[in-house]
CSV table of C-alpha atoms in Angstrom, one decimal:
chain,number,residue,atom,x,y,z
A,2,MET,CA,-31.6,-11.7,-8.5
A,3,VAL,CA,-28.6,-10.1,-8.6
A,4,SER,CA,-25.9,-12.0,-9.3
A,5,ARG,CA,-23.1,-12.0,-7.1
A,6,VAL,CA,-19.8,-9.8,-8.0
A,7,ARG,CA,-16.6,-12.0,-8.3
A,8,VAL,CA,-13.3,-10.0,-7.1
A,9,TRP,CA,-9.4,-10.5,-7.2
A,10,LEU,CA,-6.4,-8.9,-5.2
A,11,ASN,CA,-3.0,-10.2,-6.3
A,12,ARG,CA,-0.2,-10.2,-4.1
A,13,THR,CA,-1.4,-7.6,-1.8
A,14,TYR,CA,-0.7,-6.5,1.7
A,15,ALA,CA,-1.9,-8.6,4.8
A,16,GLU,CA,-4.3,-5.9,5.7
A,17,ASN,CA,-6.0,-6.6,3.2
A,18,VAL,CA,-8.0,-9.3,4.8
A,19,PHE,CA,-10.2,-6.9,6.1
A,20,PHE,CA,-10.5,-4.9,2.9
A,21,MET,CA,-12.2,-8.2,2.1
A,22,ASP,CA,-14.0,-8.9,5.2
A,23,GLN,CA,-15.7,-5.2,3.8
A,24,LEU,CA,-16.0,-6.7,0.9
A,25,ARG,CA,-18.1,-9.5,2.0
A,26,ARG,CA,-20.0,-6.7,4.5
A,27,ASN,CA,-21.2,-4.6,2.0
A,28,PRO,CA,-24.0,-2.3,2.8
A,29,SER,CA,-25.9,-3.4,-0.6
A,30,ASP,CA,-26.3,-6.7,0.7
A,31,ARG,CA,-24.4,-8.4,-2.7
A,32,ALA,CA,-23.2,-11.4,-2.9
A,33,VAL,CA,-19.3,-11.1,-3.2
A,34,GLU,CA,-16.4,-13.8,-3.8
A,35,ILE,CA,-13.1,-12.8,-3.5
A,36,HIS,CA,-9.7,-14.5,-5.4
A,37,ALA,CA,-6.6,-13.9,-4.0
A,38,THR,CA,-3.0,-15.0,-5.6
A,39,HIS,CA,0.3,-14.9,-3.6
A,40,GLY,CA,3.8,-15.3,-3.7
A,41,ASP,CA,3.6,-16.5,0.1
A,42,PRO,CA,1.8,-19.4,0.5
A,43,ASP,CA,1.0,-18.2,4.2
A,44,SER,CA,0.0,-14.6,3.1
A,45,PRO,CA,-3.3,-14.9,5.5
A,46,VAL,CA,-5.2,-12.9,2.1
A,47,LEU,CA,-4.6,-16.4,0.9
A,48,ALA,CA,-6.7,-18.1,3.5
A,49,ALA,CA,-9.3,-15.6,4.0
A,50,ALA,CA,-10.1,-15.5,-0.1
A,51,ASP,CA,-12.7,-17.8,-1.0
A,52,THR,CA,-10.1,-19.5,-4.0
A,53,ALA,CA,-6.4,-19.0,-3.6
A,54,GLU,CA,-3.7,-19.9,-5.8
A,55,LEU,CA,0.3,-19.4,-5.7
A,56,GLU,CA,1.6,-16.8,-8.4
A,57,PRO,CA,4.0,-18.0,-10.9
A,58,GLU,CA,7.7,-16.6,-10.1
A,59,GLY,CA,10.0,-14.8,-12.5
A,60,LEU,CA,7.0,-13.6,-14.9
A,61,SER,CA,8.0,-9.9,-16.9
A,62,PRO,CA,5.4,-7.3,-16.6
A,63,ALA,CA,4.6,-8.4,-20.0
A,64,GLY,CA,4.3,-12.4,-19.1
A,65,TYR,CA,2.7,-11.4,-15.7
A,66,VAL,CA,-0.3,-9.4,-17.7
A,67,GLU,CA,-0.8,-12.8,-19.8
A,68,TYR,CA,-1.1,-14.3,-16.5
A,69,ALA,CA,-3.3,-11.5,-15.2
A,70,LEU,CA,-6.1,-12.3,-18.3
A,71,ALA,CA,-5.8,-15.9,-18.1
A,72,GLN,CA,-7.0,-15.8,-14.7
A,73,CYS,CA,-9.8,-13.1,-15.3
A,74,ALA,CA,-11.0,-15.0,-18.0
A,75,ARG,CA,-10.8,-18.6,-15.8
A,76,ARG,CA,-12.0,-17.3,-12.9
A,77,GLY,CA,-14.5,-14.8,-14.3
A,78,ILE,CA,-13.3,-12.2,-12.6
A,79,ASP,CA,-15.7,-9.0,-12.1
A,80,VAL,CA,-13.3,-6.4,-10.7
A,81,PHE,CA,-9.3,-6.8,-10.5
A,82,VAL,CA,-7.5,-5.1,-7.7
A,83,PRO,CA,-3.3,-4.7,-8.7
A,84,ARG,CA,-1.0,-4.1,-6.5
A,85,LEU,CA,1.8,-6.1,-8.2
A,86,HIS,CA,2.7,-4.8,-11.6
A,87,GLN,CA,0.2,-2.4,-11.6
A,88,SER,CA,1.7,-0.3,-14.3
A,89,ALA,CA,1.9,-2.8,-16.9
A,90,VAL,CA,-1.9,-4.2,-15.8
A,91,VAL,CA,-3.2,-0.2,-16.2
A,92,ALA,CA,-1.5,-0.5,-19.7
A,93,HIS,CA,-3.6,-3.3,-20.6
A,94,ARG,CA,-6.7,-1.9,-19.8
A,95,ALA,CA,-8.9,-2.8,-22.6
A,96,GLU,CA,-7.7,-6.5,-23.0
A,97,PHE,CA,-8.9,-6.8,-19.0
A,98,GLU,CA,-12.4,-4.6,-19.9
A,99,ALA,CA,-12.9,-6.8,-23.0
A,100,ALA,CA,-12.4,-9.5,-21.0
A,101,GLY,CA,-15.5,-8.3,-19.0
A,102,THR,CA,-12.9,-7.2,-16.4
A,103,ALA,CA,-13.1,-3.9,-14.3
A,104,VAL,CA,-9.8,-2.7,-13.3
A,105,LEU,CA,-9.9,-0.9,-10.5
A,106,ALA,CA,-6.9,1.4,-10.7
A,107,PRO,CA,-5.7,4.5,-12.2
A,108,PRO,CA,-5.1,5.2,-16.0
A,109,PRO,CA,-1.4,4.5,-16.9
A,110,GLU,CA,-0.4,8.2,-17.0
A,111,ALA,CA,-1.4,8.9,-13.5
A,112,VAL,CA,0.6,5.3,-12.2
A,113,ALA,CA,3.4,6.3,-13.8
A,114,VAL,CA,4.1,10.2,-12.7
A,115,PHE,CA,3.6,9.3,-9.0
A,116,HIS,CA,6.0,5.8,-9.4
A,117,ASP,CA,8.7,8.0,-9.4
A,118,LYS,CA,9.0,10.5,-6.5
A,119,VAL,CA,11.0,13.4,-8.3
A,120,ILE,CA,8.4,13.2,-11.2
A,121,ALA,CA,6.0,13.2,-8.8
A,122,TYR,CA,7.3,16.5,-6.9
A,123,GLU,CA,7.9,18.0,-10.1
A,124,ALA,CA,4.6,17.7,-11.0
A,125,VAL,CA,2.8,18.1,-7.7
A,126,GLN,CA,4.6,21.6,-7.4
A,127,ALA,CA,3.8,22.4,-10.7
A,128,ILE,CA,-0.4,22.5,-10.0
A,129,GLY,CA,1.0,24.9,-6.4
A,130,VAL,CA,0.5,21.5,-4.4
A,131,PRO,CA,3.9,22.4,-1.8
A,132,VAL,CA,6.6,19.7,-1.3
A,133,PRO,CA,9.6,20.0,1.3
A,134,PRO,CA,12.6,20.2,0.0
A,135,TRP,CA,14.3,17.6,-2.0
A,136,TYR,CA,17.1,16.5,-3.7
A,137,ARG,CA,17.9,13.6,-6.0
A,138,VAL,CA,21.2,11.8,-4.8
A,139,ARG,CA,23.1,9.1,-7.2
A,140,SER,CA,26.7,9.2,-5.8
A,141,ASP,CA,28.7,10.3,-2.1
A,142,GLY,CA,29.5,13.5,-3.7
A,143,GLU,CA,25.7,14.7,-3.8
A,144,LEU,CA,24.5,12.7,-0.7
A,145,ILE,CA,26.8,15.2,1.2
A,146,ALA,CA,26.0,18.4,-0.9
A,147,ALA,CA,22.3,17.3,0.2
A,148,VAL,CA,22.9,16.9,3.5
A,149,GLU,CA,25.3,20.1,4.1
A,150,GLU,CA,22.7,22.2,2.2
A,151,LEU,CA,20.0,20.7,4.9
A,152,GLU,CA,21.9,20.7,7.8
A,153,ALA,CA,22.9,24.1,7.2
A,154,GLY,CA,19.0,25.4,7.5
A,155,GLY,CA,19.0,23.3,10.7
A,156,HIS,CA,17.1,20.6,9.4
A,157,LYS,CA,17.4,16.5,10.0
A,158,ALA,CA,18.6,14.8,6.6
A,159,CYS,CA,16.7,11.7,5.7
A,160,PHE,CA,16.7,9.4,2.1
A,161,LYS,CA,14.4,7.0,0.9
A,162,PRO,CA,14.4,5.2,-2.6
A,163,ALA,CA,13.2,7.7,-5.7
A,164,SER,CA,10.8,4.8,-6.5
A,165,GLY,CA,9.2,2.5,-4.0
A,166,ALA,CA,6.2,2.0,-1.0
A,167,GLY,CA,5.4,1.3,2.3
A,168,GLY,CA,8.7,3.1,3.6
A,169,VAL,CA,11.3,0.6,2.3
A,170,GLY,CA,14.5,2.1,2.4
A,171,PHE,CA,13.4,5.1,4.9
A,172,ARG,CA,16.2,6.1,6.9
A,173,VAL,CA,17.5,9.2,8.7
A,174,ILE,CA,21.2,10.6,8.5
A,175,THR,CA,23.3,11.2,11.7
A,176,ARG,CA,26.9,12.6,12.2
A,177,SER,CA,27.0,10.4,15.6
A,178,PRO,CA,29.8,7.8,14.9
A,179,PHE,CA,28.2,3.8,15.3
A,180,SER,CA,28.8,2.8,19.1
A,181,LEU,CA,26.9,0.6,21.3
A,182,SER,CA,24.2,3.0,21.9
A,183,GLN,CA,22.6,2.2,17.9
A,184,LEU,CA,22.7,-1.8,19.1
A,185,ASP,CA,20.7,-0.8,22.6
A,186,GLY,CA,16.8,-1.4,22.1
A,187,PHE,CA,15.1,-1.9,19.0
A,188,PRO,CA,16.5,-1.2,15.5
A,189,SER,CA,16.1,2.6,14.4
A,190,PRO,CA,15.8,3.8,11.4
A,191,TYR,CA,19.5,6.3,12.1
A,192,VAL,CA,22.4,5.8,10.7
A,193,PRO,CA,25.9,7.5,10.8
A,194,LEU,CA,26.9,9.4,7.5
A,195,ASP,CA,30.2,8.2,7.0
A,196,LEU,CA,29.1,4.5,6.8
A,197,VAL,CA,26.5,5.5,4.6
A,198,LEU,CA,29.4,7.2,2.1
A,199,GLU,CA,31.3,4.1,3.0
A,200,ALA,CA,28.7,1.8,1.4
A,201,LEU,CA,28.0,4.0,-1.5
A,202,ARG,CA,31.6,4.2,-2.5
A,203,GLN,CA,32.1,0.5,-2.6
A,204,ALA,CA,28.3,0.0,-4.2
A,205,GLU,CA,28.8,-1.8,-7.5
A,206,GLU,CA,25.8,-0.3,-8.7
A,207,PRO,CA,24.1,3.4,-8.3
A,208,VAL,CA,21.7,4.1,-6.3
A,209,ASP,CA,18.5,6.4,-6.7
A,210,TRP,CA,17.7,8.2,-3.4
A,211,LEU,CA,15.5,11.7,-2.7
A,212,VAL,CA,17.0,13.1,0.1
A,213,MET,CA,15.2,15.2,2.2
A,214,PRO,CA,14.3,17.3,5.2
A,215,ARG,CA,12.8,14.8,8.1
A,216,LEU,CA,9.0,15.7,8.3
A,217,GLU,CA,7.1,16.3,11.4
A,218,GLN,CA,3.9,15.3,12.9
A,219,PRO,CA,1.3,15.1,12.7
A,220,GLU,CA,1.0,12.5,9.5
A,221,VAL,CA,-2.7,12.5,7.6
A,222,SER,CA,-3.1,9.9,5.0
A,223,VAL,CA,-6.2,11.4,3.0
A,224,ASP,CA,-7.6,8.3,1.6
A,225,CYS,CA,-9.5,9.5,-1.6
A,226,LEU,CA,-12.2,7.7,-4.2
A,227,THR,CA,-12.2,9.1,-7.6
A,228,GLY,CA,-14.3,8.3,-10.4
A,229,PRO,CA,-13.6,7.8,-14.1
A,230,ASP,CA,-15.0,11.3,-14.7
A,231,ASN,CA,-11.8,12.9,-12.3
A,232,ARG,CA,-15.0,13.4,-9.6
A,233,VAL,CA,-13.3,12.8,-6.1
A,234,ARG,CA,-16.4,10.8,-4.5
A,235,MET,CA,-14.6,10.7,-1.4
A,236,ALA,CA,-12.0,12.3,0.9
A,237,VAL,CA,-11.3,11.9,4.2
A,238,GLY,CA,-7.7,12.3,6.6
A,239,ARG,CA,-6.5,9.7,8.8
A,240,THR,CA,-3.9,11.3,11.2
A,241,LYS,CA,-1.4,9.5,13.0
A,242,ASN,CA,1.0,11.2,15.4
A,243,GLY,CA,3.1,8.4,17.7
A,244,ARG,CA,0.5,5.5,18.7
A,245,ARG,CA,-2.6,8.0,18.3
A,246,ARG,CA,-4.8,7.4,15.6
A,247,GLY,CA,-8.0,9.4,14.6
A,248,PHE,CA,-9.5,11.4,11.7
A,249,THR,CA,-10.1,14.7,10.0
A,250,LEU,CA,-12.0,16.2,7.6
A,251,HIS,CA,-9.6,19.8,7.9
A,252,GLU,CA,-9.5,21.2,4.5
A,253,GLN,CA,-5.8,22.3,4.9
A,254,TRP,CA,-5.2,18.3,4.2
A,255,LEU,CA,-8.4,17.2,2.2
A,256,ASP,CA,-8.1,20.3,-0.3
A,257,PRO,CA,-5.0,19.7,-1.6
A,258,ALA,CA,-5.6,15.6,-1.5
A,259,ARG,CA,-8.5,16.9,-3.5
A,260,ARG,CA,-6.6,18.8,-6.2
A,261,LEU,CA,-4.2,16.0,-6.8
A,262,ALA,CA,-6.8,13.5,-7.0
A,263,GLU,CA,-8.6,15.6,-9.4
A,264,ALA,CA,-5.5,16.8,-11.7
A,265,PHE,CA,-3.7,13.8,-12.1
A,266,GLY,CA,-7.2,11.3,-12.3
A,267,LEU,CA,-6.3,9.6,-9.5
A,268,HIS,CA,-9.3,7.2,-10.0
A,269,TYR,CA,-10.6,5.1,-7.8
A,270,LEU,CA,-8.8,4.5,-4.5
A,271,SER,CA,-5.8,6.2,-4.0
A,272,ASN,CA,-3.7,7.5,-0.5
A,273,ILE,CA,-2.2,10.7,-0.4
A,274,GLN,CA,0.2,11.5,2.4
A,275,PHE,CA,1.0,14.6,4.3
A,276,ARG,CA,3.4,15.8,7.1
A,277,MET,CA,4.5,18.7,8.5
A,278,PHE,CA,7.3,21.2,7.4
A,279,GLY,CA,7.7,24.0,9.7
A,280,ASP,CA,3.8,25.4,10.2
A,281,ARG,CA,2.3,24.1,7.4
A,282,PRO,CA,1.5,20.8,5.6
A,283,VAL,CA,3.5,19.5,2.6
A,284,LEU,CA,3.4,16.1,0.0
A,285,MET,CA,5.3,13.3,1.7
A,286,ASP,CA,3.7,10.6,-0.8
A,287,VAL,CA,1.0,9.5,-3.3
A,288,ASN,CA,0.1,5.5,-3.3
A,289,THR,CA,-2.4,5.0,-6.7
A,290,ARG,CA,-3.4,1.7,-4.6
A,291,PRO,CA,-5.8,1.4,-1.5
A,292,ALA,CA,-3.6,1.7,1.6
A,293,GLY,CA,-3.4,-1.2,4.1
A,294,GLY,CA,-5.2,0.9,6.5
A,295,LEU,CA,-8.4,2.1,4.2
A,296,HIS,CA,-10.6,-0.5,6.4
A,297,GLN,CA,-9.6,1.9,9.6
A,298,LEU,CA,-12.7,4.7,7.3
A,299,SER,CA,-14.9,1.9,9.0
A,300,LEU,CA,-14.8,3.5,12.3
A,301,CYS,CA,-16.6,6.5,10.6
A,302,GLY,CA,-19.5,4.4,8.9
A,303,ILE,CA,-17.9,4.2,5.7
A,304,ASN,CA,-17.5,1.0,3.7
A,305,ALA,CA,-14.6,2.4,1.1
A,306,PRO,CA,-13.7,-0.7,-0.6
A,307,TRP,CA,-17.5,-1.3,-1.5
A,308,ALA,CA,-17.8,1.8,-2.9
A,309,ALA,CA,-14.9,1.3,-4.8
A,310,VAL,CA,-16.1,-1.5,-6.5
A,311,GLN,CA,-19.4,-0.3,-7.1
A,312,LEU,CA,-17.6,2.7,-9.2
A,313,ALA,CA,-15.7,0.2,-11.0
A,314,LEU,CA,-18.8,-2.1,-11.9
A,315,GLY,CA,-20.6,1.6,-13.1
A,316,GLU,CA,-22.7,1.8,-10.1
A,317,ASP,CA,-22.0,5.2,-8.8
A,318,PRO,CA,-22.2,5.4,-5.1
A,319,GLY,CA,-22.3,9.2,-5.3
A,320,GLU,CA,-21.1,11.1,-2.5
A,321,VAL,CA,-18.9,9.0,0.7
A,322,VAL,CA,-19.8,11.1,3.5
A,323,PRO,CA,-18.5,9.9,7.1
A,324,PRO,CA,-21.9,10.2,9.3
A,325,PHE,CA,-19.9,11.1,12.1
A,326,LEU,CA,-15.7,10.8,12.9
A,327,GLY,CA,-14.3,8.2,15.0
A,328,GLN,CA,-13.5,8.4,18.2
A,329,ASP,CA,-9.3,8.3,18.2
A,330,TYR,CA,-7.7,4.9,18.5
A,331,ALA,CA,-4.1,2.7,18.5
A,332,VAL,CA,-3.1,-0.2,16.2
A,333,VAL,CA,-2.6,-3.0,17.6
A,334,SER,CA,-1.2,-6.6,16.1
A,335,GLY,CA,-4.0,-9.6,16.0
A,336,PRO,CA,-4.2,-13.2,15.2
A,337,ARG,CA,-5.8,-14.5,11.6
A,338,PRO,CA,-6.3,-18.5,10.6
A,339,LEU,CA,-3.3,-19.3,8.0
A,340,ARG,CA,-4.3,-22.2,5.3
A,341,PRO,CA,-3.6,-25.5,6.4
A,342,VAL,CA,0.5,-26.8,5.0
A,343,THR,CA,0.7,-28.8,2.4
A,344,LEU,CA,3.6,-30.9,2.0
A,345,PRO,CA,5.3,-31.7,-1.3
A,346,GLN,CA,5.0,-35.0,-2.3
A,347,GLN,CA,7.9,-37.2,-0.9
A,348,ARG,CA,8.8,-41.0,-0.5
A,349,ALA,CA,7.1,-42.8,1.7
A,350,GLU,CA,10.3,-43.8,3.5
A,351,ALA,CA,11.4,-40.5,3.5
A,352,ALA,CA,8.2,-38.9,4.9
A,353,GLU,CA,7.7,-37.8,8.4
A,354,PRO,CA,5.9,-35.8,10.0
A,355,LEU,CA,5.9,-31.8,10.7
A,356,PRO,CA,5.6,-30.7,14.4
A,357,ALA,CA,3.2,-28.8,15.1
A,358,PRO,CA,2.5,-25.6,13.2
A,359,VAL,CA,3.4,-22.5,15.9
A,360,ASP,CA,1.3,-19.5,16.0
A,361,SER,CA,2.6,-15.9,16.4
A,362,VAL,CA,3.2,-15.9,20.5
A,363,GLY,CA,5.2,-18.9,20.2
A,364,THR,CA,2.8,-21.7,21.5
A,365,ALA,CA,1.1,-24.6,19.0
A,366,PRO,CA,-2.4,-24.5,18.5
A,367,GLN,CA,-4.4,-27.3,19.4
A,368,ALA,CA,-6.7,-26.3,16.5
A,369,PRO,CA,-7.1,-24.2,13.8
A,370,GLN,CA,-9.0,-20.8,14.7
A,371,ALA,CA,-12.3,-20.6,12.9
A,372,PRO,CA,-12.7,-17.6,10.7
A,373,GLN,CA,-15.2,-15.0,12.4
A,374,ALA,CA,-17.3,-15.1,9.2
A,375,PRO,CA,-18.9,-18.2,7.4
A,376,GLN,CA,-16.6,-18.5,4.0
A,377,ALA,CA,-16.9,-21.0,0.6
A,378,PRO,CA,-14.4,-23.5,0.9
A,379,VAL,CA,-10.9,-22.2,-0.4
A,380,GLU,CA,-9.3,-24.9,-3.5
A,381,ALA,CA,-6.2,-26.1,-2.7
A,382,LEU,CA,-3.0,-24.4,-3.6
A,383,PRO,CA,-1.0,-26.2,-6.6
A,384,LEU,CA,2.0,-26.5,-4.1
């Protein structure tokens, strides 16, 4: 009898409830149990897991590694998919392997290269993959110089943190003065240059930004699966153009992604993002983790999470090629169940009933929504 596989996802994105769903619906019909930890008790990944715990706050990277090793030993984890403190975890891969846990993440050298976007762009240029013009900015004078040079070339300047993920901190610079037009409608990524300069001059700590031209659509995210032998098993592009989403196998996107995955050892799941600069694709970003939208490859008949787990367990899935490309689609939000709220202990005379929980559209549900697939009972969170 084939034993079940125990997988742990730590403090991951809410979209990875779909990653978990795919692991359970794997084509090998293998039993999978999922452990999840998070800092937010209302994260839907905790409700979707078979067992769940709140993570301790305030741990240093070294302290987190100790916590993670203890989790793996206590929970019998076969495959650990780290997002939080990924760099520290992969640096201790041998200790996890000694505990019987495979770490589904690239080696520390690859994680370090792509943690800092400036280091990444320099390294990528060295192997011949095109990148956009970029400037590292730490002061108001450097920002003005970078913006003026980009604008002289006919480009709109934008900036983002030199290290970061998920588009956090991305802004587009405009010369238009702040006015009511920027308070109309939904919040915009556009910020007036004079306000940015004033904020920089008043800041108590220096910034570390990457300033570059605003790149054009389409955006193509290539999901790659690469083995520890540096051989790419899967490369499929997901296209984004406004609301429309789709898939591509065009080599103008896949070839540079494969070159990056192989050259830098982006083992297991990575996501390599491109946009257009003029008439050619250029690298925008590299994520050394599974993308939040990875599950969308299921529209092409691919279960990428399971193929990655197989690879981590030493069971090579072979070449993962989509049997077809799914039709274009749009992404919409939907409800997911949450764990019941556990009240902290209170004095009897102070305890009062809470109002009914409110769901995402502002109505009080009469009963919690059941998961779509049967799941094992989830242990109580240690609140």
